[in-house]
Coordinates of N, CA and C in Angstrom, one line a residue:
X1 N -19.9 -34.8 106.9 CA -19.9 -33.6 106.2 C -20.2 -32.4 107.1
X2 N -19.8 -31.3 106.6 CA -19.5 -29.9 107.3 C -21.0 -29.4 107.1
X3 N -22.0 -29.1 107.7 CA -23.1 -28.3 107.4 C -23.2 -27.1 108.3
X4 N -23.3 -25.9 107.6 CA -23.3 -24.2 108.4 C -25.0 -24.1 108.3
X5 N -25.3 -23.9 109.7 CA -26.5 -23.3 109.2 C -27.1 -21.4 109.6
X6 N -27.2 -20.7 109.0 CA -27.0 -19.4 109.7 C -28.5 -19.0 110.1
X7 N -28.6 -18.2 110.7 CA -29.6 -17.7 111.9 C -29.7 -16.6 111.2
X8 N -30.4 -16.0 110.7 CA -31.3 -14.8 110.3 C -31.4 -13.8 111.3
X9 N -31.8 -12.8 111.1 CA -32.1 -11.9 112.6 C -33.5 -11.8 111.6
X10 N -35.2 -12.0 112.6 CA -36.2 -11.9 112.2 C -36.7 -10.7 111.2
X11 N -37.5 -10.8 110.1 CA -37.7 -9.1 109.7 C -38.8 -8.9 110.3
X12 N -38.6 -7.6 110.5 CA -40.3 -6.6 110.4 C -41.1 -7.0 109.6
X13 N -42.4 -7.7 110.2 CA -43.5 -7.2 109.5 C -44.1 -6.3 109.4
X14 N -44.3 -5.4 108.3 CA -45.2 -4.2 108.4 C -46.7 -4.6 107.8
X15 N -47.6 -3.7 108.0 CA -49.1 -4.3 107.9 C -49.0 -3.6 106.2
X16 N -50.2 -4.3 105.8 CA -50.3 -4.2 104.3 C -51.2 -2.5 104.4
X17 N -50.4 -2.5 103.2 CA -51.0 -1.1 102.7 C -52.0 -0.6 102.2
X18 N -53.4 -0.2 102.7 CA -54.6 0.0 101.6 C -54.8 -0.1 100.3
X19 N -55.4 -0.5 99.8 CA -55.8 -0.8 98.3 C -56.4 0.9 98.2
X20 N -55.7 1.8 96.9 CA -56.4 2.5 96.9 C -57.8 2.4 95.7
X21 N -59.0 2.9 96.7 CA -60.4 2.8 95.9 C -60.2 3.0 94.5
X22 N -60.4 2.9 93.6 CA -60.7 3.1 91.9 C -61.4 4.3 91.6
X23 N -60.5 5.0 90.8 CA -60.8 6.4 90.7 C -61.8 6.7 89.0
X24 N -62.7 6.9 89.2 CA -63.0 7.2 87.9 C -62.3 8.9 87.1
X25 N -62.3 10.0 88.1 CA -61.4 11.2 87.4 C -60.6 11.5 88.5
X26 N -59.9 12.3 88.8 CA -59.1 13.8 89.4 C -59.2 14.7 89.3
X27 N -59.8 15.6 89.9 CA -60.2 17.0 89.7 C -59.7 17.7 90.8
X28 N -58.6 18.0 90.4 CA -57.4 19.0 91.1 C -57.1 18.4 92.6
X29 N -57.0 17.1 92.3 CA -56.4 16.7 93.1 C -57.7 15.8 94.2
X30 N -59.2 16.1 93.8 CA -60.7 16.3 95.0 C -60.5 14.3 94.3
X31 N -61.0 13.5 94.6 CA -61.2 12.5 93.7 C -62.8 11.8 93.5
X32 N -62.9 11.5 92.4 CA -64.3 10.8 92.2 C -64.3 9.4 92.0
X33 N -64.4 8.6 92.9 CA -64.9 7.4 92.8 C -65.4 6.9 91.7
X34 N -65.0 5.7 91.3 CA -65.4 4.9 90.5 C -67.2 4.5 90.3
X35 N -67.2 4.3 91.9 CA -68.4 3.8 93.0 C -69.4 5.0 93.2
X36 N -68.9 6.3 93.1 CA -69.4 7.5 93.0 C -70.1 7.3 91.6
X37 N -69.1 7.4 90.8 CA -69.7 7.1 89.1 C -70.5 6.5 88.5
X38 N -70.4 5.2 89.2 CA -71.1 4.7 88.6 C -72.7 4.6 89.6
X39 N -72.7 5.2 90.8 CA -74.3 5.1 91.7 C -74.8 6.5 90.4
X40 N -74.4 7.6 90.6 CA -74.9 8.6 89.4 C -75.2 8.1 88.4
X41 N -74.3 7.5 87.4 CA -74.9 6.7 86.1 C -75.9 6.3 86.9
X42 N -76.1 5.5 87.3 CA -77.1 4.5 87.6 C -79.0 5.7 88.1
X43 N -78.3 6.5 88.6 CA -79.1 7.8 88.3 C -80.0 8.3 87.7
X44 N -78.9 8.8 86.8 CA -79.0 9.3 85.6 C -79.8 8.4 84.4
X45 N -79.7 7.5 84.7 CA -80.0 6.2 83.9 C -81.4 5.7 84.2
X46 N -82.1 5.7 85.4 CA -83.4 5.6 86.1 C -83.9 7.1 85.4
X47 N -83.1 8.0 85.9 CA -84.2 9.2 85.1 C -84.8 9.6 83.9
X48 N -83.6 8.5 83.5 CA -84.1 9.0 81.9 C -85.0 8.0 81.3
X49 N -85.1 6.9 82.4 CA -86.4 6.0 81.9 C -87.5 6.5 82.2
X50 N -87.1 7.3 83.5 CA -88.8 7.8 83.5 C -89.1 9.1 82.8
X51 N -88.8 9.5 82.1 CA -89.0 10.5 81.2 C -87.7 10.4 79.7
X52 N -88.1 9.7 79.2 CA -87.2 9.2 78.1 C -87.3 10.1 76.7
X53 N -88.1 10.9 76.4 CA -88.3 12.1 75.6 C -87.4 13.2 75.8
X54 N -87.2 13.1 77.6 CA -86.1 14.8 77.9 C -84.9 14.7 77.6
X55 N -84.1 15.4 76.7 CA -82.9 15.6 76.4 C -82.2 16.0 77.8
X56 N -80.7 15.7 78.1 CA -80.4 15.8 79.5 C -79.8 17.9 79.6
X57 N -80.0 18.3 78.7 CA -79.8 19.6 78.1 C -79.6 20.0 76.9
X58 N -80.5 21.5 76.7 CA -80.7 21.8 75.0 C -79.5 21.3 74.5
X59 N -79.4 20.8 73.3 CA -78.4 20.6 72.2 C -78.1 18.8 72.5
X60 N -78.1 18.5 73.3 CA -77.1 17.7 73.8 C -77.9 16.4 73.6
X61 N -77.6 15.5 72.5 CA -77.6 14.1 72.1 C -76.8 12.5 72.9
X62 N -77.5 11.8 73.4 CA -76.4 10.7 74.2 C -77.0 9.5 73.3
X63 N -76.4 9.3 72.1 CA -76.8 8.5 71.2 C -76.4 6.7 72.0
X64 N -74.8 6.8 72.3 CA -74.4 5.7 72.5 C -73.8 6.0 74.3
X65 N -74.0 4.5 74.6 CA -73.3 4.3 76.3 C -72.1 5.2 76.6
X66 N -71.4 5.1 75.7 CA -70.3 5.9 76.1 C -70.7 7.2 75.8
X67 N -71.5 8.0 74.6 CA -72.0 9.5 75.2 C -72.6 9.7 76.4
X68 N -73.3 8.5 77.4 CA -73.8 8.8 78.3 C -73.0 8.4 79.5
X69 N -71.7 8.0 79.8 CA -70.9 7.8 80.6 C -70.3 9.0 80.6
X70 N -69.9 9.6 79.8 CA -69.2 10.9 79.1 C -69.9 11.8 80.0
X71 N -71.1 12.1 79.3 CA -71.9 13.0 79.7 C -71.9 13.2 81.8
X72 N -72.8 12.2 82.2 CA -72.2 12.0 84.1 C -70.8 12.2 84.0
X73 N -70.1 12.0 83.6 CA -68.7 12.1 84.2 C -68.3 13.4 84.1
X74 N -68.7 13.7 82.9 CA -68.2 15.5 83.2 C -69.3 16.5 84.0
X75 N -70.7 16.2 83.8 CA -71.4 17.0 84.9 C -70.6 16.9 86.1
X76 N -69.7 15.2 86.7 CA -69.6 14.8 88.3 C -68.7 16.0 88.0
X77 N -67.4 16.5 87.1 CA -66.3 17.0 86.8 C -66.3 18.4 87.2
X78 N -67.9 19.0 86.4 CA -68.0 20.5 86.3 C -68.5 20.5 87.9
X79 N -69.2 19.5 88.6 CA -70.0 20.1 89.8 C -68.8 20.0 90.5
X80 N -68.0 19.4 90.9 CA -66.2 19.3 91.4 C -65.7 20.4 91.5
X81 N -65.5 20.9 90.3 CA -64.7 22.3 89.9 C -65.6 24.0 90.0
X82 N -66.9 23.6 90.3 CA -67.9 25.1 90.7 C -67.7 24.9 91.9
X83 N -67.7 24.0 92.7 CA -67.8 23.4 94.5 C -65.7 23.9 94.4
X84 N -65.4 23.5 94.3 CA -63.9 23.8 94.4 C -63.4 25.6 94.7
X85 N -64.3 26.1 93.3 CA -64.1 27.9 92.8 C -65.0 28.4 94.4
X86 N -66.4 27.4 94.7 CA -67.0 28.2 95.4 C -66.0 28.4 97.0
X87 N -65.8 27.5 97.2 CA -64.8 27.5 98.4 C -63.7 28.0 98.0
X88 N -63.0 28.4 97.1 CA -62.0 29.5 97.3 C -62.2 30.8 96.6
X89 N -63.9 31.2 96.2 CA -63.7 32.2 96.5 C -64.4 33.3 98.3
X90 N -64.4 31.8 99.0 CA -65.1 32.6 100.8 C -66.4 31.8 100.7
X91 N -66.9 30.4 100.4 CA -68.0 30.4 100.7 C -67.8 29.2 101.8
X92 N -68.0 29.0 102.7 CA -68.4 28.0 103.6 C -69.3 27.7 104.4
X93 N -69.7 26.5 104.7 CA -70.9 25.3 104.6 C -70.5 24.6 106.2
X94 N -71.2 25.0 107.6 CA -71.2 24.9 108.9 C -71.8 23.6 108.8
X95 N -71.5 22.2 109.7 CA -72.2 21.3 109.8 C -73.5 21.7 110.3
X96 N -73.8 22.6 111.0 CA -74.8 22.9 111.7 C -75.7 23.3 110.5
X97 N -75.6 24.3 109.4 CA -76.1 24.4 108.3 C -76.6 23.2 107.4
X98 N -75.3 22.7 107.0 CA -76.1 21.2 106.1 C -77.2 20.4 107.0
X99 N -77.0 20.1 108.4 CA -78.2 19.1 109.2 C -79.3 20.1 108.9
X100 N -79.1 21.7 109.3 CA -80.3 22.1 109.1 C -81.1 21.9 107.5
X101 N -80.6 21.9 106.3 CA -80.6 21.8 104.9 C -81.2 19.7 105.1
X102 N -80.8 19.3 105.7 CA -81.3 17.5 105.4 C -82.6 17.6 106.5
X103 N -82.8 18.4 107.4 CA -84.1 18.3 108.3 C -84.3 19.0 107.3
X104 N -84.7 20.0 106.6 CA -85.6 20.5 105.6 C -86.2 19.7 104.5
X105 N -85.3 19.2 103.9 CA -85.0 18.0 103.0 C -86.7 16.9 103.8
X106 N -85.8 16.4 105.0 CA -86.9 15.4 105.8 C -88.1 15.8 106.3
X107 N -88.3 16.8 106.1 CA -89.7 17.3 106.5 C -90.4 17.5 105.4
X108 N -90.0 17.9 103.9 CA -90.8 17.8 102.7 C -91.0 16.7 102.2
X109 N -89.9 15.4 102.6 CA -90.1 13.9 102.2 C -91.2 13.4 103.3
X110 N -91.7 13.6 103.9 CA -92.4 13.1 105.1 C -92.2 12.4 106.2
X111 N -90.6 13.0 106.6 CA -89.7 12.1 107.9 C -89.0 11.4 107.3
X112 N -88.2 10.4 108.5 CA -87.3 9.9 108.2 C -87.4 8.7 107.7
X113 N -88.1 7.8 107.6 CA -88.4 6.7 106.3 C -88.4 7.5 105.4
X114 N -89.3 8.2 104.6 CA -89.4 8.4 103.8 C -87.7 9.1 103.4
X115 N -87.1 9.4 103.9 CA -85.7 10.1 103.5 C -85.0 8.5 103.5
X116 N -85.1 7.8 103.9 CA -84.6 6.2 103.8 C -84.8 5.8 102.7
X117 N -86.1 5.5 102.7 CA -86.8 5.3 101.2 C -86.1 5.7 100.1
X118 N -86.0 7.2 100.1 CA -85.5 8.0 98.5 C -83.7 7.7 98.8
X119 N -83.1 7.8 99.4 CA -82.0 7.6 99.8 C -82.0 5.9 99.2
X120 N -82.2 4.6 99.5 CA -82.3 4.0 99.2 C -82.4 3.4 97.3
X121 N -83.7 4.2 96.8 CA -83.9 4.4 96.0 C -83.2 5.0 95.0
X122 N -82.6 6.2 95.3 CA -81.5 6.7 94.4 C -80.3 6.5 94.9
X123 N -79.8 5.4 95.1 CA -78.7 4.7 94.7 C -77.8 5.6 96.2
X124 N -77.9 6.2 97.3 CA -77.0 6.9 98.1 C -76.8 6.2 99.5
X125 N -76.1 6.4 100.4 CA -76.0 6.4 101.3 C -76.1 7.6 102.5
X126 N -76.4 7.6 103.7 CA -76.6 9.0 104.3 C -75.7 9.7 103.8
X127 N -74.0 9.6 104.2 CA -72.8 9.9 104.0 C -72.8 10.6 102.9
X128 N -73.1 10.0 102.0 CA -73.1 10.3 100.4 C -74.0 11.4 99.9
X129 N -75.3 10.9 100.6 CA -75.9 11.9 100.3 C -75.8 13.6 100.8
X130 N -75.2 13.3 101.9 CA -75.0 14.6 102.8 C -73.1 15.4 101.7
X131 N -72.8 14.7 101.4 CA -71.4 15.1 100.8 C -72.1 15.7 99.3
X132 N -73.0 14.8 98.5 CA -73.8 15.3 97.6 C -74.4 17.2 97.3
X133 N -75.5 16.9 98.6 CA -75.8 17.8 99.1 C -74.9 19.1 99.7
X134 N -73.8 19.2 100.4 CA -72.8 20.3 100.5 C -72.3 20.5 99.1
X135 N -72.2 19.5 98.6 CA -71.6 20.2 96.7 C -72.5 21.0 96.3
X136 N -73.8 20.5 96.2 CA -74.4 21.5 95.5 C -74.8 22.5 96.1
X137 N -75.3 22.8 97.4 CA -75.4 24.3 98.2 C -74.3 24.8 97.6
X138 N -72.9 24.3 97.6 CA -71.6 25.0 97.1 C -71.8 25.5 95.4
X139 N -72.0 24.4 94.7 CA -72.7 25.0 93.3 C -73.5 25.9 93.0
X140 N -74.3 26.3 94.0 CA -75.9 26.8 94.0 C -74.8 28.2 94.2
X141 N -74.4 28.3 95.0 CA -73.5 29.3 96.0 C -72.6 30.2 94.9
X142 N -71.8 29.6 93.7 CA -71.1 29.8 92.8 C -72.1 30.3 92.1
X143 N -73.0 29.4 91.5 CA -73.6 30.0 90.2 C -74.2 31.4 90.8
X144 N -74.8 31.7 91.9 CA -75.5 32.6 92.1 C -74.7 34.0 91.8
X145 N -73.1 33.6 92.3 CA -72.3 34.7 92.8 C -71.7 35.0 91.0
X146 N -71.6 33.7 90.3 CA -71.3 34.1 88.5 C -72.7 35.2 88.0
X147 N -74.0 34.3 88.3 CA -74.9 35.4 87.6 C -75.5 36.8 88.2
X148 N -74.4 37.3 89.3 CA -74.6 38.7 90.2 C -73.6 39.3 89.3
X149 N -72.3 38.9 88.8 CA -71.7 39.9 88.5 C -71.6 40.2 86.7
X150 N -72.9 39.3 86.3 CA -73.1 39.4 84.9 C -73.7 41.1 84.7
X151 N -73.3 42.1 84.2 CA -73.9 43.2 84.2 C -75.5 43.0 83.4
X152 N -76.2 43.4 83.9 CA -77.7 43.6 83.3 C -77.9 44.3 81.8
X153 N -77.2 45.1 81.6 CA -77.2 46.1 80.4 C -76.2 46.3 80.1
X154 N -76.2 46.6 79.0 CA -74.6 47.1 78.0 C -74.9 48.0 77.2
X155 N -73.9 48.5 77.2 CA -73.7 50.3 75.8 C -73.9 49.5 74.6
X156 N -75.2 50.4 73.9 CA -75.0 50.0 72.6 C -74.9 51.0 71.6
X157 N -74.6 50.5 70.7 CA -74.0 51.5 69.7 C -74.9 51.2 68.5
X158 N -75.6 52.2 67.9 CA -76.5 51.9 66.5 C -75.7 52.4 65.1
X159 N -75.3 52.0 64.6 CA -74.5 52.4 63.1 C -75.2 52.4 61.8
X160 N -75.8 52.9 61.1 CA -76.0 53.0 59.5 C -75.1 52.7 58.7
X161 N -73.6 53.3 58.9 CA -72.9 53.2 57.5 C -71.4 52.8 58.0
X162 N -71.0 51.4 58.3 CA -69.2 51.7 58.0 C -68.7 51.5 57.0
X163 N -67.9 52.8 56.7 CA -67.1 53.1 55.5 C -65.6 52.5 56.1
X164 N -65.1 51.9 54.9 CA -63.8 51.4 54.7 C -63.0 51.9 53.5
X165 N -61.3 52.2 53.4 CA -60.7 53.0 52.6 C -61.0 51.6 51.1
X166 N -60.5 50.6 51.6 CA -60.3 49.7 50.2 C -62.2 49.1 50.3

């Protein structure tokens, strides 16, 4: 019997492609980790054992798990999008600035264990914590610059009588 056997020309292997991480939101594109989300819950969740009386702000009820996943998810969302506004409207954050902001940080914790310790404790990593930390100087930076251009006073007008035809 006739048997052909044909010869291939080898393929390329290309190397596998990253898994991308698990996103819990998208916020214009910034992304929040799944892993991000859930160390916060986990946060959020310690704090509210140790003070279980404090509402996490006036009005605001977290009856069930999911009001309080809800709840972290959209603070991670709003602090995303004030840190986003603050950087486009001129605010920027020098590495040299944040180390100086984490030695401050480590000198009120009592050195660097003790910055291990709480870092440890609240669920962060240095990394994390230092990316944490530039959001909110950025936050801080925003809010300050919303409640400068709230005008202090307004025209007011005192009325006794408006008259209408019908």
């Amino acid at each position: 019997p006739y048997t052909r056997t044909a010869t291939l020309p080898p393929t390329e292997t290309l190397p596998p492609s990253p898994t991308p991480k698990p996103l819990a939101a998208l916020v214009n594109g910034e992304p929040i980790t799944l892993a991000e989300f859930q160390s916060e819950l986990a946060r959020f969740q310690a704090a509210r054992q140790e003070l279980p009386d404090a509402p996490p702000a006036p009005g605001i009820e977290l009856a069930t798990e999911a009001d309080l996943q809800a709840f972290v998810l959209n603070d991670l969302i709003d602090g995303r999008l004030f840190a986003q506004a603050a950087y486009a409207a001129g605010f920027s954050l020098s590495q040299a600035e944040l180390q100086t902001r984490l030695d401050q940080l480590k000198a009120n914790l009592g050195g660097e264990q003790a910055l291990q310790d709480y870092l440890s404790a609240n669920h962060y990593t240095l990394a994390d914590f230092q990316a944490a930390l530039a959001r909110s100087i950025a936050v801080a930076w925003m809010r300050d610059q919303v409640l400068a251009s709230i005008p202090t006073t307004a025209e007011q007008i005192h009325a006794r009588q408006i008259l209408l035809y019908n």
